[in-house]
CSV table of C-alpha atoms and ligand atoms in Angstrom, one decimal:
chain,number,residue,atom,x,y,z
A,244,MET,CA,7.0,17.6,17.0
A,245,SER,CA,8.6,14.6,15.2
A,246,ALA,CA,11.6,14.7,12.9
A,247,TYR,CA,9.3,13.2,10.1
A,248,HIS,CA,6.1,14.1,8.8
A,249,ALA,CA,3.5,11.3,7.4
A,250,ILE,CA,2.2,14.0,5.2
A,251,GLU,CA,2.7,17.5,4.0
A,252,TRP,CA,1.2,20.0,2.0
A,253,ILE,CA,4.2,21.5,-0.3
A,254,ASP,CA,3.5,25.0,-2.0
A,255,ALA,CA,5.2,24.4,-5.0
A,256,GLY,CA,6.3,20.9,-6.3
A,257,ALA,CA,8.4,20.4,-9.2
A,258,ASP,CA,5.9,21.8,-11.6
A,259,GLY,CA,5.5,25.1,-9.5
A,260,LYS,CA,2.0,24.0,-8.3
A,261,PRO,CA,1.1,22.4,-5.1
A,262,VAL,CA,1.9,18.9,-4.2
A,263,VAL,CA,0.9,16.5,-1.4
A,264,ARG,CA,3.8,14.7,0.1
A,265,MET,CA,3.9,11.5,2.0
A,266,LEU,CA,6.4,9.4,3.7
A,267,ASP,CA,6.1,6.1,2.1
A,268,GLN,CA,5.2,4.0,5.0
A,269,ARG,CA,5.7,0.6,2.9
A,270,ARG,CA,9.3,1.3,2.8
A,271,ILE,CA,9.9,2.1,6.3
A,272,PRO,CA,12.5,1.0,8.1
A,273,GLN,CA,14.7,0.3,4.8
A,274,ASP,CA,14.3,4.2,4.2
A,275,ALA,CA,12.3,7.1,4.9
A,276,ALA,CA,11.6,7.8,1.0
A,277,THR,CA,8.6,10.4,0.2
A,278,LEU,CA,6.4,10.4,-2.8
A,279,ASP,CA,4.8,13.6,-4.2
A,280,TYR,CA,1.0,13.5,-5.4
A,281,THR,CA,-0.6,15.9,-7.9
A,282,ASP,CA,-3.8,14.3,-8.4
A,283,TYR,CA,-6.6,13.6,-5.9
A,284,ARG,CA,-6.8,10.0,-7.2
A,285,GLU,CA,-3.2,9.3,-6.6
A,286,VAL,CA,-4.0,10.4,-3.0
A,287,ALA,CA,-6.8,7.8,-2.9
A,288,SER,CA,-4.7,5.1,-4.3
A,289,ALA,CA,-1.9,6.1,-1.7
A,290,ILE,CA,-4.3,5.2,0.9
A,291,ARG,CA,-5.8,2.0,-0.4
A,292,GLU,CA,-2.1,0.9,-0.9
A,293,MET,CA,-1.1,2.0,2.6
A,294,VAL,CA,1.6,4.6,1.5
A,295,ILE,CA,-0.1,6.2,4.4
A,296,ARG,CA,-2.1,4.4,7.1
A,297,GLY,CA,-3.9,4.7,10.5
A,298,ALA,CA,-7.2,6.3,11.0
A,299,PRO,CA,-6.4,9.6,11.7
A,300,ALA,CA,-3.7,10.1,9.2
A,301,ILE,CA,-6.0,8.6,6.4
A,302,GLY,CA,-8.4,11.4,7.4
A,303,LEU,CA,-5.9,13.8,7.2
A,304,ALA,CA,-4.6,12.6,3.8
A,305,ALA,CA,-8.4,12.9,2.6
A,306,GLY,CA,-8.6,16.5,3.7
A,307,TYR,CA,-5.0,17.2,1.9
A,308,GLY,CA,-6.5,15.3,-1.3
A,309,LEU,CA,-9.3,17.5,-1.5
A,310,ALA,CA,-7.2,20.6,-1.0
A,311,LEU,CA,-5.1,19.2,-4.0
A,312,ALA,CA,-8.4,18.6,-6.0
A,313,ALA,CA,-9.3,22.4,-5.5
A,314,TRP,CA,-5.9,23.8,-6.2
A,315,ARG,CA,-5.3,21.6,-9.2
A,316,GLY,CA,-8.8,21.5,-10.5
A,317,PRO,CA,-10.7,23.7,-13.2
A,318,GLU,CA,-10.4,27.2,-13.1
A,319,ALA,CA,-14.2,27.6,-13.6
A,320,LEU,CA,-16.2,27.5,-10.4
A,321,PRO,CA,-18.9,25.0,-11.5
A,322,ALA,CA,-16.7,22.6,-12.9
A,323,LEU,CA,-14.4,23.0,-9.8
A,324,LYS,CA,-17.2,22.3,-7.4
A,325,LEU,CA,-18.2,19.1,-9.6
A,326,THR,CA,-14.4,17.8,-9.5
A,327,LEU,CA,-14.6,18.2,-5.5
A,328,HIS,CA,-17.8,16.1,-5.3
A,329,HIS,CA,-15.9,13.3,-7.6
A,330,ALA,CA,-12.9,14.0,-5.4
A,331,ALA,CA,-15.0,13.4,-2.0
A,332,ASP,CA,-16.6,10.2,-3.3
A,333,THR,CA,-13.4,8.7,-4.4
A,334,LEU,CA,-11.5,9.6,-1.3
A,335,LYS,CA,-14.1,8.2,0.9
A,336,ALA,CA,-14.1,4.8,-0.8
A,337,SER,CA,-10.5,4.3,-0.6
A,338,ARG,CA,-10.7,2.3,2.6
A,339,PRO,CA,-13.9,1.4,4.5
A,340,THR,CA,-13.4,0.8,8.4
A,341,ALA,CA,-11.9,3.8,9.8
A,342,VAL,CA,-14.5,6.4,10.2
A,343,ASN,CA,-11.9,9.1,10.4
A,344,LEU,CA,-12.1,9.1,6.6
A,345,ALA,CA,-15.7,9.6,6.2
A,346,TRP,CA,-15.3,12.3,8.9
A,347,ALA,CA,-12.7,14.1,7.4
A,348,VAL,CA,-14.4,14.2,3.9
A,349,GLU,CA,-17.7,15.3,5.3
A,350,ARG,CA,-16.0,17.9,7.3
A,351,MET,CA,-14.2,19.2,4.2
A,352,MET,CA,-17.1,19.2,2.0
A,353,ARG,CA,-19.5,21.3,4.6
A,354,ARG,CA,-16.9,23.9,4.6
A,355,LEU,CA,-16.8,23.8,0.7
A,356,ASN,CA,-20.4,23.7,0.1
A,357,ASP,CA,-20.7,27.0,1.8
A,358,ALA,CA,-22.3,29.4,-0.6
A,359,SER,CA,-20.3,32.4,0.3
A,360,LEU,CA,-17.3,30.9,-1.2
A,361,ALA,CA,-18.2,32.6,-4.7
A,362,THR,CA,-14.8,32.5,-6.5
A,363,THR,CA,-12.2,29.7,-7.4
A,364,GLN,CA,-9.9,31.5,-5.2
A,365,ALA,CA,-12.0,31.7,-2.1
A,366,LEU,CA,-12.8,27.9,-2.5
A,367,ARG,CA,-9.1,27.1,-2.8
A,368,ALA,CA,-8.1,29.1,0.2
A,369,ALA,CA,-11.1,27.6,2.3
A,370,ALA,CA,-10.0,24.0,1.2
A,371,LEU,CA,-6.1,24.3,2.2
A,372,ALA,CA,-7.2,26.2,5.4
A,373,GLU,CA,-9.7,23.4,6.6
A,374,ALA,CA,-7.2,20.6,5.6
A,375,ARG,CA,-4.5,22.5,7.9
A,376,ALA,CA,-7.1,22.7,10.6
A,377,ILE,CA,-7.5,18.9,10.9
A,378,ASP,CA,-3.8,18.7,10.6
A,379,ALA,CA,-3.5,21.0,13.7
A,380,GLU,CA,-6.3,19.6,15.6
A,381,ASN,CA,-4.8,15.9,15.3
A,382,LEU,CA,-1.6,17.1,17.0
A,383,GLN,CA,-3.6,18.9,19.9
A,384,MET,CA,-6.2,15.8,20.2
A,385,ASP,CA,-3.3,13.6,20.4
A,386,LEU,CA,-1.5,15.6,23.1
A,387,ALA,CA,-4.7,16.1,25.1
A,388,ILE,CA,-5.2,12.2,24.9
A,389,ALA,CA,-1.6,11.8,26.3
A,390,ARG,CA,-2.2,14.0,29.0
A,391,HIS,CA,-5.8,12.3,30.1
A,392,ALA,CA,-4.1,8.8,30.2
A,393,PHE,CA,-1.0,10.2,32.2
A,394,PRO,CA,-2.5,8.8,35.6
A,395,LEU,CA,-3.3,5.5,34.4
A,396,ILE,CA,0.1,4.7,33.6
A,397,PRO,CA,2.0,3.3,36.6
A,398,SER,CA,5.6,4.9,37.2
A,399,GLN,CA,7.2,1.6,36.0
A,400,ALA,CA,5.1,-0.1,33.5
A,401,ASN,CA,5.5,-3.1,31.1
A,402,ILE,CA,3.0,-1.9,28.5
A,403,TYR,CA,1.5,-4.0,25.7
A,404,HIS,CA,1.0,-2.5,22.1
A,405,HIS,CA,-0.7,-3.5,18.7
A,406,CYS,CA,-0.2,-2.1,15.3
A,407,ASN,CA,0.9,1.5,15.0
A,408,THR,CA,-0.4,4.5,16.5
A,409,GLY,CA,2.5,7.0,16.5
A,410,PRO,CA,3.1,10.2,14.4
A,411,LEU,CA,3.0,8.1,11.1
A,412,ALA,CA,-0.5,6.9,12.2
A,413,THR,CA,-2.0,10.3,13.1
A,414,GLY,CA,0.2,13.1,11.5
A,415,GLY,CA,0.5,14.4,15.0
A,416,TYR,CA,2.2,13.0,18.5
A,417,GLY,CA,0.3,9.5,18.3
A,418,THR,CA,-2.5,8.0,20.1
A,419,ALA,CA,-1.7,4.9,21.9
A,420,LEU,CA,2.0,5.2,21.1
A,421,GLY,CA,1.5,9.0,22.0
A,422,VAL,CA,0.2,7.8,25.5
A,423,ILE,CA,3.5,5.6,25.7
A,424,ARG,CA,5.8,8.7,24.5
A,425,TYR,CA,4.1,11.3,26.9
A,426,ALA,CA,4.7,8.9,30.2
A,427,HIS,CA,8.4,8.4,28.9
A,428,GLU,CA,8.9,12.2,28.3
A,429,GLN,CA,7.4,12.8,31.8
A,430,GLY,CA,10.1,10.6,33.2
A,431,LYS,CA,7.9,7.4,33.6
A,432,GLN,CA,10.1,4.1,33.1
A,433,VAL,CA,8.0,2.3,30.4
A,434,HIS,CA,8.8,-0.7,28.5
A,435,VAL,CA,6.7,-1.8,25.4
A,436,TYR,CA,5.9,-5.0,24.0
A,437,VAL,CA,5.4,-4.6,20.3
A,438,ASP,CA,3.1,-6.8,18.7
A,439,GLU,CA,4.9,-7.4,15.2
A,440,THR,CA,1.3,-7.3,13.8
A,441,ARG,CA,1.1,-9.6,10.8
A,442,PRO,CA,0.4,-9.3,7.8
A,443,ARG,CA,1.7,-5.8,7.2
A,444,LEU,CA,4.0,-5.9,10.3
A,445,GLN,CA,3.1,-2.3,11.4
A,446,GLY,CA,4.4,-3.1,14.7
A,447,ALA,CA,7.6,-4.6,13.9
A,448,ARG,CA,8.5,-2.0,11.0
A,449,LEU,CA,6.7,1.3,12.0
A,450,THR,CA,6.2,1.1,15.8
A,451,ALA,CA,9.7,-0.2,16.4
A,452,TRP,CA,11.2,2.6,14.0
A,453,GLU,CA,9.0,5.2,15.9
A,454,LEU,CA,9.9,4.1,19.5
A,455,GLN,CA,13.5,3.9,18.6
A,456,GLN,CA,13.5,7.6,17.7
A,457,MET,CA,11.6,8.5,21.0
A,458,GLY,CA,14.1,6.6,22.8
A,459,VAL,CA,11.5,4.5,24.6
A,460,PRO,CA,12.7,0.8,25.5
A,461,PHE,CA,10.6,-2.1,23.5
A,462,THR,CA,10.7,-5.4,22.7
A,463,VAL,CA,9.2,-6.8,19.4
A,464,VAL,CA,7.3,-9.9,20.0
A,465,PRO,CA,5.3,-12.3,17.8
A,466,ASP,CA,1.5,-11.5,17.7
A,467,GLY,CA,1.0,-15.1,19.3
A,468,ALA,CA,3.1,-14.3,22.2
A,469,SER,CA,0.8,-12.1,24.4
A,470,GLY,CA,-0.7,-15.3,26.5
A,471,HIS,CA,3.1,-16.3,27.3
A,472,PHE,CA,4.2,-12.9,28.5
A,473,MET,CA,1.2,-12.1,30.5
A,474,ARG,CA,1.5,-15.5,32.0
A,475,THR,CA,5.2,-15.1,32.8
A,476,ARG,CA,5.8,-11.6,33.1
A,477,ARG,CA,4.2,-8.7,35.0
A,478,ILE,CA,2.1,-6.6,32.4
A,479,ASP,CA,0.5,-3.5,33.6
A,480,LEU,CA,-1.6,-2.5,30.8
A,481,CYS,CA,-2.5,-2.6,27.3
A,482,VAL,CA,-3.2,0.4,25.2
A,483,VAL,CA,-3.9,0.1,21.6
A,484,GLY,CA,-5.7,2.6,18.8
A,485,CYS,CA,-8.8,2.5,17.1
A,486,ASP,CA,-10.3,2.9,13.7
A,487,ARG,CA,-14.0,2.9,14.6
A,488,ILE,CA,-15.8,3.0,17.8
A,489,ALA,CA,-19.6,2.1,17.7
A,490,ALA,CA,-21.9,3.9,19.9
A,491,ASN,CA,-21.9,1.1,22.6
A,492,GLY,CA,-18.0,1.1,22.9
A,493,ASP,CA,-17.3,-1.8,20.5
A,494,THR,CA,-14.1,-1.0,18.8
A,495,ALA,CA,-12.7,-1.9,15.5
A,496,ASN,CA,-8.9,-1.9,15.4
A,497,LYS,CA,-6.2,-3.8,13.6
A,498,ILE,CA,-6.6,-7.6,13.3
A,499,GLY,CA,-5.5,-9.4,16.4
A,500,THR,CA,-6.7,-6.7,18.7
A,501,TYR,CA,-9.5,-8.8,20.0
A,502,ASN,CA,-7.2,-11.8,20.8
A,503,LEU,CA,-5.0,-9.3,22.6
A,504,ALA,CA,-8.0,-8.3,24.9
A,505,LEU,CA,-9.2,-11.6,25.7
A,506,VAL,CA,-6.0,-12.8,26.8
A,507,ALA,CA,-5.6,-9.4,28.8
A,508,ARG,CA,-9.0,-10.1,30.5
A,509,ALA,CA,-7.9,-13.5,31.2
A,510,HIS,CA,-4.8,-12.1,33.2
A,511,GLY,CA,-6.6,-9.2,34.6
A,512,VAL,CA,-4.5,-6.6,32.8
A,513,PRO,CA,-6.3,-3.3,31.9
A,514,PHE,CA,-7.0,-3.0,28.4
A,515,TYR,CA,-7.2,0.6,27.0
A,516,ILE,CA,-8.5,2.0,23.8
A,517,ALA,CA,-6.8,5.6,22.7
A,518,GLY,CA,-8.4,7.6,20.0
A,519,PRO,CA,-9.9,10.9,19.3
A,520,THR,CA,-13.6,11.6,19.2
A,521,SER,CA,-13.7,11.6,15.3
A,522,THR,CA,-13.1,7.9,15.6
A,523,VAL,CA,-16.5,7.5,17.6
A,524,ASP,CA,-19.4,6.7,15.3
A,525,LEU,CA,-22.7,7.4,17.0
A,526,ALA,CA,-24.6,6.3,14.1
A,527,THR,CA,-23.1,2.8,14.1
A,528,PRO,CA,-24.9,1.2,17.1
A,529,THR,CA,-22.7,-1.6,17.7
A,530,GLY,CA,-19.5,-3.5,16.3
A,531,ASP,CA,-21.7,-5.9,14.0
A,532,ALA,CA,-22.3,-2.7,11.7
A,533,ILE,CA,-18.6,-1.6,11.4
A,534,PRO,CA,-17.6,-2.7,7.8
A,535,ILE,CA,-14.4,-4.9,8.0
A,536,GLU,CA,-12.0,-4.4,5.1
A,537,GLU,CA,-10.9,-7.5,3.6
A,538,ARG,CA,-7.3,-6.9,2.0
A,539,PRO,CA,-5.6,-8.8,-0.8
A,540,ALA,CA,-4.8,-12.5,0.0
A,541,GLU,CA,-1.1,-11.8,-1.1
A,542,GLU,CA,-0.7,-10.0,2.1
A,543,VAL,CA,-1.1,-13.2,4.0
A,544,SER,CA,0.1,-15.8,1.3
A,545,HIS,CA,3.4,-13.8,0.6
A,546,LEU,CA,6.2,-12.1,2.5
A,547,GLY,CA,8.7,-9.7,0.5
A,548,GLY,CA,7.4,-11.0,-2.7
A,549,VAL,CA,8.2,-14.7,-1.7
A,550,ARG,CA,5.3,-17.3,-1.5
A,551,LEU,CA,4.6,-18.7,2.0
A,552,THR,CA,1.9,-20.7,1.4
A,553,PRO,CA,1.2,-23.5,-1.3
A,554,PRO,CA,-0.2,-22.5,-4.3
A,555,GLY,CA,-4.2,-22.7,-4.4
A,556,ALA,CA,-4.3,-22.4,-0.6
A,557,ALA,CA,-7.4,-20.5,0.7
A,558,VAL,CA,-6.5,-17.3,2.4
A,559,ALA,CA,-8.5,-14.7,4.3
A,560,ASN,CA,-7.2,-11.5,5.3
A,561,PRO,CA,-9.6,-9.2,7.2
A,562,ALA,CA,-7.8,-6.2,8.1
A,563,PHE,CA,-9.6,-5.4,11.4
A,564,ASP,CA,-11.6,-6.9,14.0
A,565,VAL,CA,-14.1,-5.9,16.8
A,566,THR,CA,-13.3,-6.0,20.4
A,567,PRO,CA,-16.5,-6.2,22.2
A,568,ALA,CA,-17.1,-3.1,24.7
A,569,ALA,CA,-17.2,-5.6,27.5
A,570,TYR,CA,-13.6,-6.2,27.3
A,571,LEU,CA,-12.4,-2.5,27.5
A,572,THR,CA,-11.2,-0.9,30.5
A,573,ALA,CA,-11.7,2.5,29.0
A,574,ILE,CA,-11.6,4.6,26.2
A,575,ILE,CA,-9.1,7.7,26.4
A,576,THR,CA,-10.1,10.4,24.2
A,577,GLU,CA,-9.1,14.3,23.8
A,578,ARG,CA,-12.1,15.3,26.0
A,579,GLY,CA,-11.6,12.7,28.7
A,580,VAL,CA,-11.4,8.9,29.8
A,581,ALA,CA,-14.8,7.2,29.0
A,582,TYR,CA,-15.7,4.4,31.1
A,583,PRO,CA,-18.4,1.7,30.8
A,584,PRO,CA,-21.3,2.1,30.4
A,585,PHE,CA,-20.0,3.5,27.1
A,586,THR,CA,-23.4,4.3,25.8
A,587,ALA,CA,-23.6,7.0,28.3
A,588,SER,CA,-19.9,8.1,28.5
A,589,LEU,CA,-19.2,8.4,24.6
A,590,HIS,CA,-22.3,10.4,24.2
A,591,GLU,CA,-21.2,12.9,26.7
A,592,PHE,CA,-18.0,13.3,24.8
A,593,ARG,CA,-19.0,13.1,21.2
B,1481,MRU,O1,-4.4,-0.9,8.4
B,1481,MRU,P1,-3.8,0.1,9.1
B,1481,MRU,O2,-2.3,0.2,9.2
B,1481,MRU,O3,-4.3,1.6,8.6
B,1481,MRU,O4,-4.5,0.3,10.7
B,1481,MRU,C1,-4.1,1.1,11.8
B,1481,MRU,C2,-4.8,0.6,12.8
B,1481,MRU,O5,-5.5,-0.4,13.2
B,1481,MRU,C3,-4.5,1.5,14.0
B,1481,MRU,O6,-4.2,0.9,15.4
B,1481,MRU,C4,-5.7,2.6,14.0
B,1481,MRU,O7,-5.8,3.2,12.7
B,1481,MRU,C5,-5.2,3.7,15.1
B,1481,MRU,S1,-4.1,4.9,14.6
B,1481,MRU,C6,-3.8,5.9,15.6
């Protein structure tokens, strides 16, 4: 589906035992180096340090991280079960906002707590099969999202996008970027305004890299440029991803998404969220209850190891914001397009 893999299970690594291989997204586009992990704690660190990122992809990483814990853990079944519980807690705590992480860990543990898995071998096989199922489903869900979105994309469209939502972020075909990719593959003439997405530049580095390989025309723009472009050019729609959708439709996504939605509303531009239903969290009633990750100040105060701010300057670095449901035109999921009122439509899909 793509020439690269955000994450892969390798049956035999350097020591002949299984490893989890990740493309190091911190280095793209300078290179496409991979890292091999042999321990679930390293997988949790890789999620925290954003070797892998994007809500569905970190869920998948947690799935393969648990499979790794199963295959590399103790031979004795009771000790292995204990290891798996530690691994579940460690992986779940690696990043707080994207609900796909907790969703994947809980799904894996439901499978692994099955009493009929009475041998170490059975537990290992079940762990790998479940992680692989999540992997395969991510791809199918992304494709279904792209197909549901297709009628919403004009045959010639200028599309605004924030952060990165391609195969790097899902392990599959991409969500919001999958919507754009599919429209392009089906012959629609799309051009993408790619928000650079400070401070980690997922747009400028990752989305630009992916769109180039997809052959989709694009322009990288500073995050603050959306008002200018919506005022001076024809922008047909915005489509972005999501890290957690509350029961009322309030949506957490990469910091700056809310600003983009406000500008879109001011200019009458439709604003779509694309994401799998594993991102819908009906247990979280509104966006106010979504935990927002605060990341290290150095991500804002420094760029490429060079200090940008004067020493001692106060810095805040919320990694996500919440766009209130009232600013969303629709939420595109693999089960269909949910329109307001989201409290009703999301309940139907989840
Ligand atoms: O901090 P990141 O890079 O993990 O944030 C990613 C995003 O906000 C994406 O838009 C979201 O996870 C959707 S990925 C299909």
